[in-house]
PDB file of C-alpha atoms in Angstrom:
ATOM      1  CA  MET V   1      40.030  19.611  27.960  1.00  0.00           C
ATOM      2  CA  THR V   2      37.968  22.136  29.950  1.00  0.00           C
ATOM      3  CA  THR V   3      34.612  20.808  31.119  1.00  0.00           C
ATOM      4  CA  VAL V   4      31.392  22.516  30.104  1.00  0.00           C
ATOM      5  CA  ALA V   5      30.630  23.335  33.745  1.00  0.00           C
ATOM      6  CA  ASP V   6      34.026  25.028  34.155  1.00  0.00           C
ATOM      7  CA  TYR V   7      33.531  26.985  30.953  1.00  0.00           C
ATOM      8  CA  ILE V   8      30.071  28.217  31.970  1.00  0.00           C
ATOM      9  CA  ALA V   9      31.225  29.188  35.467  1.00  0.00           C
ATOM     10  CA  GLU V  10      34.345  30.954  34.202  1.00  0.00           C
ATOM     11  CA  GLU V  11      34.406  34.738  34.582  1.00  0.00           C
ATOM     12  CA  SER V  12      34.909  36.380  31.192  1.00  0.00           C
ATOM     13  CA  ASP V  13      33.956  39.522  29.295  1.00  0.00           C
ATOM     14  CA  GLU V  14      34.006  37.573  26.030  1.00  0.00           C
ATOM     15  CA  ARG V  15      30.753  36.905  24.210  1.00  0.00           C
ATOM     16  CA  ARG V  16      30.500  33.135  24.022  1.00  0.00           C
ATOM     17  CA  PHE V  17      28.093  30.561  22.670  1.00  0.00           C
ATOM     18  CA  SER V  18      27.376  26.871  22.235  1.00  0.00           C
ATOM     19  CA  PHE V  19      24.918  25.005  20.048  1.00  0.00           C
ATOM     20  CA  GLU V  20      22.855  21.835  19.802  1.00  0.00           C
ATOM     21  CA  VAL V  21      22.643  19.319  16.937  1.00  0.00           C
ATOM     22  CA  LEU V  22      20.682  16.151  16.196  1.00  0.00           C
ATOM     23  CA  PRO V  23      22.313  12.822  15.368  1.00  0.00           C
ATOM     24  CA  PRO V  24      21.562  11.710  11.786  1.00  0.00           C
ATOM     25  CA  LEU V  25      18.628   9.444  11.076  1.00  0.00           C
ATOM     26  CA  LYS V  26      19.405   5.774  10.650  1.00  0.00           C
ATOM     27  CA  GLY V  27      21.365   5.234   7.442  1.00  0.00           C
ATOM     28  CA  ASN V  28      21.929   8.921   6.675  1.00  0.00           C
ATOM     29  CA  GLY V  29      25.619   9.105   7.578  1.00  0.00           C
ATOM     30  CA  THR V  30      27.437  12.064   9.098  1.00  0.00           C
ATOM     31  CA  ASP V  31      28.046  14.319   6.074  1.00  0.00           C
ATOM     32  CA  ALA V  32      25.075  16.625   6.644  1.00  0.00           C
ATOM     33  CA  LEU V  33      25.782  16.834  10.362  1.00  0.00           C
ATOM     34  CA  PHE V  34      29.410  17.785   9.783  1.00  0.00           C
ATOM     35  CA  ARG V  35      28.370  20.398   7.238  1.00  0.00           C
ATOM     36  CA  THR V  36      26.185  21.962   9.918  1.00  0.00           C
ATOM     37  CA  ILE V  37      29.048  22.005  12.406  1.00  0.00           C
ATOM     38  CA  ASP V  38      31.480  23.330   9.776  1.00  0.00           C
ATOM     39  CA  LYS V  39      29.277  26.403   9.366  1.00  0.00           C
ATOM     40  CA  LEU V  40      29.551  27.255  13.060  1.00  0.00           C
ATOM     41  CA  VAL V  41      33.041  26.207  14.155  1.00  0.00           C
ATOM     42  CA  GLU V  42      34.576  29.383  12.696  1.00  0.00           C
ATOM     43  CA  PHE V  43      32.842  31.303  15.497  1.00  0.00           C
ATOM     44  CA  ASN V  44      34.704  29.266  18.144  1.00  0.00           C
ATOM     45  CA  PRO V  45      31.868  27.538  20.010  1.00  0.00           C
ATOM     46  CA  ALA V  46      32.672  26.454  23.552  1.00  0.00           C
ATOM     47  CA  PHE V  47      30.882  23.119  23.305  1.00  0.00           C
ATOM     48  CA  ILE V  48      28.419  21.165  21.179  1.00  0.00           C
ATOM     49  CA  ASN V  49      25.318  19.584  22.661  1.00  0.00           C
ATOM     50  CA  ILE V  50      23.994  16.391  21.026  1.00  0.00           C
ATOM     51  CA  THR V  51      20.383  15.301  21.417  1.00  0.00           C
ATOM     52  CA  THR V  52      19.269  11.696  21.634  1.00  0.00           C
ATOM     53  CA  HIS V  53      16.090   9.754  20.867  1.00  0.00           C
ATOM     54  CA  HIS V  54      16.268   6.228  22.190  1.00  0.00           C
ATOM     55  CA  SER V  55      13.168   4.902  20.495  1.00  0.00           C
ATOM     56  CA  GLU V  56       9.877   5.911  18.972  1.00  0.00           C
ATOM     57  CA  PHE V  57       6.635   4.122  18.247  1.00  0.00           C
ATOM     58  CA  VAL V  58       5.813   3.215  14.650  1.00  0.00           C
ATOM     59  CA  TYR V  59       2.927   1.267  13.176  1.00  0.00           C
ATOM     60  CA  LYS V  60       3.458  -1.593  10.757  1.00  0.00           C
ATOM     61  CA  GLU V  61       0.633  -2.937   8.642  1.00  0.00           C
ATOM     62  CA  LEU V  62       0.092  -6.672   8.990  1.00  0.00           C
ATOM     63  CA  PRO V  63      -1.092  -8.996   6.162  1.00  0.00           C
ATOM     64  CA  SER V  64      -4.517  -8.987   7.839  1.00  0.00           C
ATOM     65  CA  GLY V  65      -4.798  -5.228   7.314  1.00  0.00           C
ATOM     66  CA  GLN V  66      -4.454  -4.499  11.015  1.00  0.00           C
ATOM     67  CA  PHE V  67      -1.630  -2.371  12.423  1.00  0.00           C
ATOM     68  CA  GLU V  68       0.930  -3.436  14.970  1.00  0.00           C
ATOM     69  CA  ARG V  69       2.557  -0.887  17.265  1.00  0.00           C
ATOM     70  CA  SER V  70       6.268  -1.395  17.891  1.00  0.00           C
ATOM     71  CA  ARG V  71       9.263   0.572  19.101  1.00  0.00           C
ATOM     72  CA  ILE V  72      12.175   1.264  16.767  1.00  0.00           C
ATOM     73  CA  ARG V  73      15.212   3.402  17.242  1.00  0.00           C
ATOM     74  CA  MET V  74      15.131   6.182  14.649  1.00  0.00           C
ATOM     75  CA  ARG V  75      18.298   8.071  15.591  1.00  0.00           C
ATOM     76  CA  PRO V  76      21.067   5.695  16.625  1.00  0.00           C
ATOM     77  CA  GLY V  77      24.549   6.569  17.695  1.00  0.00           C
ATOM     78  CA  THR V  78      24.464   9.557  20.072  1.00  0.00           C
ATOM     79  CA  VAL V  79      27.503   8.220  21.963  1.00  0.00           C
ATOM     80  CA  ALA V  80      29.381   7.437  18.748  1.00  0.00           C
ATOM     81  CA  ILE V  81      28.430  10.796  17.191  1.00  0.00           C
ATOM     82  CA  ALA V  82      29.602  12.621  20.310  1.00  0.00           C
ATOM     83  CA  ALA V  83      32.963  10.874  20.113  1.00  0.00           C
ATOM     84  CA  ALA V  84      33.267  11.550  16.377  1.00  0.00           C
ATOM     85  CA  ILE V  85      32.574  15.267  16.852  1.00  0.00           C
ATOM     86  CA  GLN V  86      34.990  15.636  19.750  1.00  0.00           C
ATOM     87  CA  ASN V  87      37.681  13.764  17.821  1.00  0.00           C
ATOM     88  CA  LYS V  88      37.150  15.671  14.546  1.00  0.00           C
ATOM     89  CA  TYR V  89      36.819  19.188  15.952  1.00  0.00           C
ATOM     90  CA  ASN V  90      38.572  18.983  19.336  1.00  0.00           C
ATOM     91  CA  ILE V  91      35.593  20.771  20.892  1.00  0.00           C
ATOM     92  CA  PRO V  92      33.990  19.500  24.126  1.00  0.00           C
ATOM     93  CA  VAL V  93      30.760  17.628  23.478  1.00  0.00           C
ATOM     94  CA  GLU V  94      27.772  17.192  25.735  1.00  0.00           C
ATOM     95  CA  PRO V  95      25.510  14.278  24.787  1.00  0.00           C
ATOM     96  CA  HIS V  96      22.026  13.987  26.194  1.00  0.00           C
ATOM     97  CA  VAL V  97      21.413  11.089  28.542  1.00  0.00           C
ATOM     98  CA  ILE V  98      17.695  10.559  29.007  1.00  0.00           C
ATOM     99  CA  CYS V  99      15.210   8.408  30.893  1.00  0.00           C
ATOM    100  CA  SER V 100      12.815   7.993  27.979  1.00  0.00           C
ATOM    101  CA  GLY V 101      12.920   4.654  26.207  1.00  0.00           C
ATOM    102  CA  THR V 102      15.801   3.141  28.165  1.00  0.00           C
ATOM    103  CA  THR V 103      16.519   1.122  31.285  1.00  0.00           C
ATOM    104  CA  ILE V 104      18.791   1.777  34.245  1.00  0.00           C
ATOM    105  CA  GLU V 105      21.140  -0.954  33.044  1.00  0.00           C
ATOM    106  CA  GLU V 106      21.306   0.509  29.527  1.00  0.00           C
ATOM    107  CA  ILE V 107      22.130   3.916  30.994  1.00  0.00           C
ATOM    108  CA  GLU V 108      24.897   2.300  33.010  1.00  0.00           C
ATOM    109  CA  TYR V 109      26.514   0.871  29.874  1.00  0.00           C
ATOM    110  CA  GLU V 110      26.076   4.234  28.160  1.00  0.00           C
ATOM    111  CA  LEU V 111      27.992   5.901  30.998  1.00  0.00           C
ATOM    112  CA  LEU V 112      30.755   3.323  30.724  1.00  0.00           C
ATOM    113  CA  ASP V 113      31.051   3.852  26.966  1.00  0.00           C
ATOM    114  CA  LEU V 114      31.200   7.627  27.400  1.00  0.00           C
ATOM    115  CA  GLN V 115      33.860   7.259  30.072  1.00  0.00           C
ATOM    116  CA  PHE V 116      35.949   4.997  27.842  1.00  0.00           C
ATOM    117  CA  LEU V 117      35.767   7.650  25.118  1.00  0.00           C
ATOM    118  CA  GLY V 118      36.908  10.438  27.426  1.00  0.00           C
ATOM    119  CA  ILE V 119      33.589  12.294  27.352  1.00  0.00           C
ATOM    120  CA  ARG V 120      32.912  13.920  30.721  1.00  0.00           C
ATOM    121  CA  ASN V 121      30.025  16.314  30.022  1.00  0.00           C
ATOM    122  CA  LEU V 122      26.385  15.244  30.097  1.00  0.00           C
ATOM    123  CA  MET V 123      22.984  16.857  29.768  1.00  0.00           C
ATOM    124  CA  LEU V 124      20.578  14.837  31.928  1.00  0.00           C
ATOM    125  CA  LEU V 125      16.924  14.891  30.898  1.00  0.00           C
ATOM    126  CA  ARG V 126      13.772  12.885  31.327  1.00  0.00           C
ATOM    127  CA  GLY V 127      13.086  13.060  27.604  1.00  0.00           C
ATOM    128  CA  ASP V 128       9.802  13.398  25.755  1.00  0.00           C
ATOM    129  CA  LYS V 129       6.846  11.114  26.148  1.00  0.00           C
ATOM    130  CA  ALA V 130       5.979   8.851  23.246  1.00  0.00           C
ATOM    131  CA  LYS V 131       3.908  10.738  20.672  1.00  0.00           C
ATOM    132  CA  ASP V 132       0.859   8.542  21.156  1.00  0.00           C
ATOM    133  CA  ASP V 133       0.973   8.541  24.968  1.00  0.00           C
ATOM    134  CA  LYS V 134      -1.079  11.031  26.969  1.00  0.00           C
ATOM    135  CA  HIS V 135       1.460  11.010  29.795  1.00  0.00           C
ATOM    136  CA  PHE V 136       5.114  10.083  30.103  1.00  0.00           C
ATOM    137  CA  THR V 137       5.439   6.372  30.797  1.00  0.00           C
ATOM    138  CA  PRO V 138       8.855   5.116  31.928  1.00  0.00           C
ATOM    139  CA  THR V 139      10.304   2.053  30.272  1.00  0.00           C
ATOM    140  CA  PRO V 140      10.055  -0.996  32.554  1.00  0.00           C
ATOM    141  CA  GLY V 141      13.276  -0.999  34.554  1.00  0.00           C
ATOM    142  CA  GLY V 142      13.865   2.670  33.749  1.00  0.00           C
ATOM    143  CA  HIS V 143      13.572   6.042  35.463  1.00  0.00           C
ATOM    144  CA  ALA V 144      10.438   8.151  35.709  1.00  0.00           C
ATOM    145  CA  HIS V 145      12.137  11.437  36.605  1.00  0.00           C
ATOM    146  CA  THR V 146      15.338  13.363  35.864  1.00  0.00           C
ATOM    147  CA  THR V 147      16.083  13.427  39.591  1.00  0.00           C
ATOM    148  CA  ASP V 148      16.266   9.611  39.581  1.00  0.00           C
ATOM    149  CA  LEU V 149      18.681   9.755  36.645  1.00  0.00           C
ATOM    150  CA  ILE V 150      20.815  12.330  38.481  1.00  0.00           C
ATOM    151  CA  ARG V 151      21.008  10.036  41.506  1.00  0.00           C
ATOM    152  CA  GLN V 152      22.211   7.191  39.272  1.00  0.00           C
ATOM    153  CA  VAL V 153      24.920   9.333  37.642  1.00  0.00           C
ATOM    154  CA  SER V 154      26.001  10.743  41.002  1.00  0.00           C
ATOM    155  CA  ARG V 155      26.231   7.232  42.437  1.00  0.00           C
ATOM    156  CA  PHE V 156      28.276   6.197  39.386  1.00  0.00           C
ATOM    157  CA  ASN V 157      30.583   9.168  40.017  1.00  0.00           C
ATOM    158  CA  GLU V 158      31.036   7.930  43.579  1.00  0.00           C
ATOM    159  CA  GLY V 159      32.208   4.567  42.253  1.00  0.00           C
ATOM    160  CA  PHE V 160      29.103   2.405  42.456  1.00  0.00           C
ATOM    161  CA  PHE V 161      26.813   0.751  39.934  1.00  0.00           C
ATOM    162  CA  ALA V 162      23.067   1.153  40.313  1.00  0.00           C
ATOM    163  CA  ASP V 163      22.740  -2.136  42.226  1.00  0.00           C
ATOM    164  CA  GLY V 164      25.325  -0.971  44.775  1.00  0.00           C
ATOM    165  CA  THR V 165      28.222  -3.020  43.385  1.00  0.00           C
ATOM    166  CA  PRO V 166      31.534  -1.145  43.648  1.00  0.00           C
ATOM    167  CA  ILE V 167      33.182  -0.183  40.350  1.00  0.00           C
ATOM    168  CA  LYS V 168      36.625  -1.771  40.428  1.00  0.00           C
ATOM    169  CA  ASN V 169      38.308   0.960  38.411  1.00  0.00           C
ATOM    170  CA  PRO V 170      36.237   4.150  38.556  1.00  0.00           C
ATOM    171  CA  GLY V 171      37.072   6.634  35.832  1.00  0.00           C
ATOM    172  CA  LYS V 172      36.896  10.400  35.923  1.00  0.00           C
ATOM    173  CA  PRO V 173      33.525  11.650  37.182  1.00  0.00           C
ATOM    174  CA  PHE V 174      30.954  13.274  34.917  1.00  0.00           C
ATOM    175  CA  ASP V 175      29.846  16.889  35.108  1.00  0.00           C
ATOM    176  CA  PHE V 176      26.254  17.449  34.124  1.00  0.00           C
ATOM    177  CA  GLY V 177      23.662  20.079  33.453  1.00  0.00           C
ATOM    178  CA  VAL V 178      19.875  19.985  33.298  1.00  0.00           C
ATOM    179  CA  ALA V 179      17.048  21.762  31.494  1.00  0.00           C
ATOM    180  CA  CYS V 180      14.837  24.520  32.862  1.00  0.00           C
ATOM    181  CA  TYR V 181      11.768  26.348  31.606  1.00  0.00           C
ATOM    182  CA  PRO V 182      11.296  30.139  31.874  1.00  0.00           C
ATOM    183  CA  GLU V 183       7.621  29.681  30.956  1.00  0.00           C
ATOM    184  CA  LYS V 184       7.391  26.464  33.042  1.00  0.00           C
ATOM    185  CA  HIS V 185       7.393  22.852  31.921  1.00  0.00           C
ATOM    186  CA  GLU V 186       4.176  21.850  30.176  1.00  0.00           C
ATOM    187  CA  GLU V 187       3.412  19.256  32.868  1.00  0.00           C
ATOM    188  CA  ALA V 188       4.165  21.464  35.871  1.00  0.00           C
ATOM    189  CA  PRO V 189       1.042  22.785  37.631  1.00  0.00           C
ATOM    190  CA  ASN V 190       2.749  26.135  38.296  1.00  0.00           C
ATOM    191  CA  ILE V 191       6.120  27.887  38.020  1.00  0.00           C
ATOM    192  CA  ASP V 192       6.864  27.582  41.751  1.00  0.00           C
ATOM    193  CA  MET V 193       6.633  23.796  41.721  1.00  0.00           C
ATOM    194  CA  ASP V 194       8.662  23.674  38.518  1.00  0.00           C
ATOM    195  CA  MET V 195      11.397  25.711  40.214  1.00  0.00           C
ATOM    196  CA  HIS V 196      11.224  23.449  43.249  1.00  0.00           C
ATOM    197  CA  TYR V 197      12.267  20.573  40.987  1.00  0.00           C
ATOM    198  CA  LEU V 198      15.080  22.670  39.504  1.00  0.00           C
ATOM    199  CA  LYS V 199      16.319  23.416  43.039  1.00  0.00           C
ATOM    200  CA  GLU V 200      16.224  19.685  43.775  1.00  0.00           C
ATOM    201  CA  LYS V 201      18.286  18.956  40.642  1.00  0.00           C
ATOM    202  CA  GLN V 202      20.843  21.535  41.763  1.00  0.00           C
ATOM    203  CA  ASP V 203      21.010  20.072  45.251  1.00  0.00           C
ATOM    204  CA  LEU V 204      21.556  16.606  43.773  1.00  0.00           C
ATOM    205  CA  GLY V 205      24.578  17.796  41.782  1.00  0.00           C
ATOM    206  CA  ALA V 206      23.584  19.632  38.601  1.00  0.00           C
ATOM    207  CA  LYS V 207      26.179  22.331  37.923  1.00  0.00           C
ATOM    208  CA  TYR V 208      24.200  24.460  35.480  1.00  0.00           C
ATOM    209  CA  ALA V 209      20.877  24.660  33.663  1.00  0.00           C
ATOM    210  CA  VAL V 210      20.047  25.514  30.052  1.00  0.00           C
ATOM    211  CA  THR V 211      16.643  27.001  29.304  1.00  0.00           C
ATOM    212  CA  GLN V 212      13.992  25.946  26.873  1.00  0.00           C
ATOM    213  CA  LEU V 213      13.845  28.358  23.960  1.00  0.00           C
ATOM    214  CA  PHE V 214      12.115  31.707  24.520  1.00  0.00           C
ATOM    215  CA  PHE V 215      11.561  34.897  22.519  1.00  0.00           C
ATOM    216  CA  ASP V 216      10.954  37.373  25.348  1.00  0.00           C
ATOM    217  CA  ASN V 217      14.047  38.282  27.378  1.00  0.00           C
ATOM    218  CA  GLN V 218      11.962  39.685  30.221  1.00  0.00           C
ATOM    219  CA  LYS V 219      10.673  36.187  30.901  1.00  0.00           C
ATOM    220  CA  TYR V 220      14.240  34.902  31.132  1.00  0.00           C
ATOM    221  CA  PHE V 221      15.375  37.632  33.525  1.00  0.00           C
ATOM    222  CA  ALA V 222      12.240  37.252  35.663  1.00  0.00           C
ATOM    223  CA  PHE V 223      12.875  33.507  35.805  1.00  0.00           C
ATOM    224  CA  VAL V 224      16.504  33.981  36.878  1.00  0.00           C
ATOM    225  CA  GLU V 225      15.508  36.500  39.546  1.00  0.00           C
ATOM    226  CA  LYS V 226      12.869  34.162  40.967  1.00  0.00           C
ATOM    227  CA  ALA V 227      15.330  31.254  40.852  1.00  0.00           C
ATOM    228  CA  ARG V 228      17.864  33.226  42.895  1.00  0.00           C
ATOM    229  CA  GLN V 229      15.196  34.092  45.439  1.00  0.00           C
ATOM    230  CA  MET V 230      14.481  30.373  45.821  1.00  0.00           C
ATOM    231  CA  GLY V 231      18.137  29.526  46.448  1.00  0.00           C
ATOM    232  CA  ILE V 232      19.006  28.327  42.945  1.00  0.00           C
ATOM    233  CA  THR V 233      22.576  29.507  42.477  1.00  0.00           C
ATOM    234  CA  ILE V 234      23.820  27.507  39.478  1.00  0.00           C
ATOM    235  CA  PRO V 235      24.357  29.333  36.165  1.00  0.00           C
ATOM    236  CA  ILE V 236      21.225  29.509  34.003  1.00  0.00           C
ATOM    237  CA  VAL V 237      22.199  29.617  30.318  1.00  0.00           C
ATOM    238  CA  PRO V 238      19.600  31.081  27.927  1.00  0.00           C
ATOM    239  CA  GLY V 239      18.591  28.771  25.083  1.00  0.00           C
ATOM    240  CA  ILE V 240      17.739  30.620  21.870  1.00  0.00           C
ATOM    241  CA  LYS V 241      16.319  29.540  18.524  1.00  0.00           C
ATOM    242  CA  PRO V 242      15.607  31.934  15.636  1.00  0.00           C
ATOM    243  CA  PHE V 243      12.131  32.000  14.177  1.00  0.00           C
ATOM    244  CA  ALA V 244      12.589  30.629  10.636  1.00  0.00           C
ATOM    245  CA  LYS V 245       9.297  29.682   8.924  1.00  0.00           C
ATOM    246  CA  LEU V 246       5.784  31.078   8.685  1.00  0.00           C
ATOM    247  CA  SER V 247       4.323  27.789   9.932  1.00  0.00           C
ATOM    248  CA  GLN V 248       6.225  28.209  13.204  1.00  0.00           C
ATOM    249  CA  LEU V 249       3.833  30.958  14.274  1.00  0.00           C
ATOM    250  CA  THR V 250       1.441  28.239  15.430  1.00  0.00           C
ATOM    251  CA  VAL V 251       3.772  25.232  15.628  1.00  0.00           C
ATOM    252  CA  VAL V 252       6.375  26.697  18.011  1.00  0.00           C
ATOM    253  CA  PRO V 253       3.973  27.682  20.836  1.00  0.00           C
ATOM    254  CA  LYS V 254       2.301  24.270  20.615  1.00  0.00           C
ATOM    255  CA  THR V 255       5.520  22.244  20.445  1.00  0.00           C
ATOM    256  CA  PHE V 256       7.716  24.153  22.875  1.00  0.00           C
ATOM    257  CA  HIS V 257       5.019  25.675  25.095  1.00  0.00           C
ATOM    258  CA  CYS V 258       6.394  29.187  24.850  1.00  0.00           C
ATOM    259  CA  ASP V 259       4.763  32.447  23.834  1.00  0.00           C
ATOM    260  CA  ILE V 260       5.643  34.422  20.738  1.00  0.00           C
ATOM    261  CA  PRO V 261       5.603  38.081  21.856  1.00  0.00           C
ATOM    262  CA  GLU V 262       2.903  40.253  20.326  1.00  0.00           C
ATOM    263  CA  ALA V 263       5.468  42.550  18.691  1.00  0.00           C
ATOM    264  CA  LEU V 264       7.099  39.608  16.915  1.00  0.00           C
ATOM    265  CA  ALA V 265       3.800  37.955  15.995  1.00  0.00           C
ATOM    266  CA  LYS V 266       2.528  41.160  14.375  1.00  0.00           C
ATOM    267  CA  GLU V 267       5.620  41.301  12.180  1.00  0.00           C
ATOM    268  CA  ILE V 268       5.434  37.597  11.295  1.00  0.00           C
ATOM    269  CA  VAL V 269       1.905  37.904   9.873  1.00  0.00           C
ATOM    270  CA  LYS V 270       3.179  40.629   7.535  1.00  0.00           C
ATOM    271  CA  CYS V 271       5.722  38.247   5.968  1.00  0.00           C
ATOM    272  CA  LYS V 272       4.782  36.987   2.523  1.00  0.00           C
ATOM    273  CA  ASN V 273       7.009  33.886   2.501  1.00  0.00           C
ATOM    274  CA  ASP V 274       9.505  31.848   4.517  1.00  0.00           C
ATOM    275  CA  ASP V 275      12.463  33.901   3.291  1.00  0.00           C
ATOM    276  CA  GLU V 276      10.971  37.036   4.805  1.00  0.00           C
ATOM    277  CA  ALA V 277      10.099  35.141   7.979  1.00  0.00           C
ATOM    278  CA  MET V 278      13.681  33.859   8.236  1.00  0.00           C
ATOM    279  CA  GLN V 279      15.119  37.369   7.842  1.00  0.00           C
ATOM    280  CA  LEU V 280      12.742  38.664  10.503  1.00  0.00           C
ATOM    281  CA  GLY V 281      13.826  35.828  12.793  1.00  0.00           C
ATOM    282  CA  VAL V 282      17.496  36.708  12.308  1.00  0.00           C
ATOM    283  CA  GLU V 283      16.825  40.355  13.132  1.00  0.00           C
ATOM    284  CA  TRP V 284      14.763  39.521  16.221  1.00  0.00           C
ATOM    285  CA  THR V 285      17.263  36.956  17.504  1.00  0.00           C
ATOM    286  CA  THR V 286      20.224  39.262  16.926  1.00  0.00           C
ATOM    287  CA  ALA V 287      18.531  42.004  18.944  1.00  0.00           C
ATOM    288  CA  GLN V 288      17.507  39.476  21.593  1.00  0.00           C
ATOM    289  CA  CYS V 289      21.039  38.104  21.970  1.00  0.00           C
ATOM    290  CA  ARG V 290      22.599  41.563  21.935  1.00  0.00           C
ATOM    291  CA  ASP V 291      20.292  42.547  24.796  1.00  0.00           C
ATOM    292  CA  LEU V 292      21.222  39.407  26.753  1.00  0.00           C
ATOM    293  CA  TYR V 293      24.938  40.069  26.325  1.00  0.00           C
ATOM    294  CA  ASN V 294      24.562  43.750  27.223  1.00  0.00           C
ATOM    295  CA  ARG V 295      22.699  42.834  30.410  1.00  0.00           C
ATOM    296  CA  GLY V 296      25.451  40.591  31.696  1.00  0.00           C
ATOM    297  CA  VAL V 297      24.791  37.201  30.109  1.00  0.00           C
ATOM    298  CA  LYS V 298      28.110  35.620  29.101  1.00  0.00           C
ATOM    299  CA  ASN V 299      26.970  32.410  27.429  1.00  0.00           C
ATOM    300  CA  ILE V 300      24.142  31.781  24.953  1.00  0.00           C
ATOM    301  CA  HIS V 301      23.090  28.351  23.730  1.00  0.00           C
ATOM    302  CA  PHE V 302      21.617  28.055  20.214  1.00  0.00           C
ATOM    303  CA  TYR V 303      19.163  25.395  19.063  1.00  0.00           C
ATOM    304  CA  THR V 304      20.039  24.849  15.400  1.00  0.00           C
ATOM    305  CA  VAL V 305      17.417  22.355  14.195  1.00  0.00           C
ATOM    306  CA  SER V 306      15.756  23.855  11.092  1.00  0.00           C
ATOM    307  CA  ALA V 307      17.609  27.099  11.800  1.00  0.00           C
ATOM    308  CA  VAL V 308      21.296  26.499  11.035  1.00  0.00           C
ATOM    309  CA  ASN V 309      21.630  29.266   8.454  1.00  0.00           C
ATOM    310  CA  SER V 310      19.793  31.679  10.718  1.00  0.00           C
ATOM    311  CA  VAL V 311      22.133  30.924  13.621  1.00  0.00           C
ATOM    312  CA  VAL V 312      25.118  31.485  11.316  1.00  0.00           C
ATOM    313  CA  GLU V 313      23.767  34.920  10.322  1.00  0.00           C
ATOM    314  CA  VAL V 314      23.162  35.842  13.957  1.00  0.00           C
ATOM    315  CA  ALA V 315      26.665  34.701  14.918  1.00  0.00           C
ATOM    316  CA  LYS V 316      28.185  36.837  12.144  1.00  0.00           C
ATOM    317  CA  GLN V 317      26.579  39.928  13.643  1.00  0.00           C
ATOM    318  CA  LEU V 318      27.351  39.158  17.272  1.00  0.00           C
ATOM    319  CA  LEU V 319      30.634  37.299  17.594  1.00  0.00           C
TER     320      LEU V 319
END
């Protein structure tokens, strides 16, 4: 099976895409997830990216009336879901492996499980901070930065566990990509320093990067141009998500730290309901993707959460 890195690097005039899904919440089963994938497989996606959330903080009320803070895992099974998708659809999968909420040893076992299952593609990320934390706090015994995670995976690929012990029977090495931010990461002091970290990830072995969502193509192309000037040569895949609800006018910029262009915002405020907002989002995204393809982009990555039907409509018009 072709790796994601090979697919992205491959020269082709074909318009191609991939998409991201969430594992089901604990106890919800896979039916809804497979229905989402079923809607998009007819357009021949190159790979499917699977997010992960190792743990989240919840508060439980005690008999005394006080609240106790504890970690629980809300979305189990990223490794198992990745294997189920690859087995059911025969499409390459790319699970997220993250620093947040996990230890170096747990990551090591995750890599072993993925290797046993024949999954060779990874998206390496730091992961989000806990909702109640002001700053990202690594789990004791875990990584603080994506670059540390990359070093662990690269060392694993070389045939060594994190403690330096040789792996007796090393399997096939992993290929991996990383995230990047056309409007800079929320914690980066400036775009130059943010790109410095992307260059470091490339130099440590990342074979491609996928952007955070954006609505203004000029910001993507400016980002790519600046990246090339700084010696970043890996493919940079645009990540796109259609605008789908009126509430997203304020929620999206706050959550994803990206601007909604003035032209789009002016049209959103004219919408009377979510159906009109969704249709506007489909039209904007279709035009946005068409422009990307026409200007030489070969691969587009869609974020489908809360926007599956919109992505389907865009795909119908483009692919």
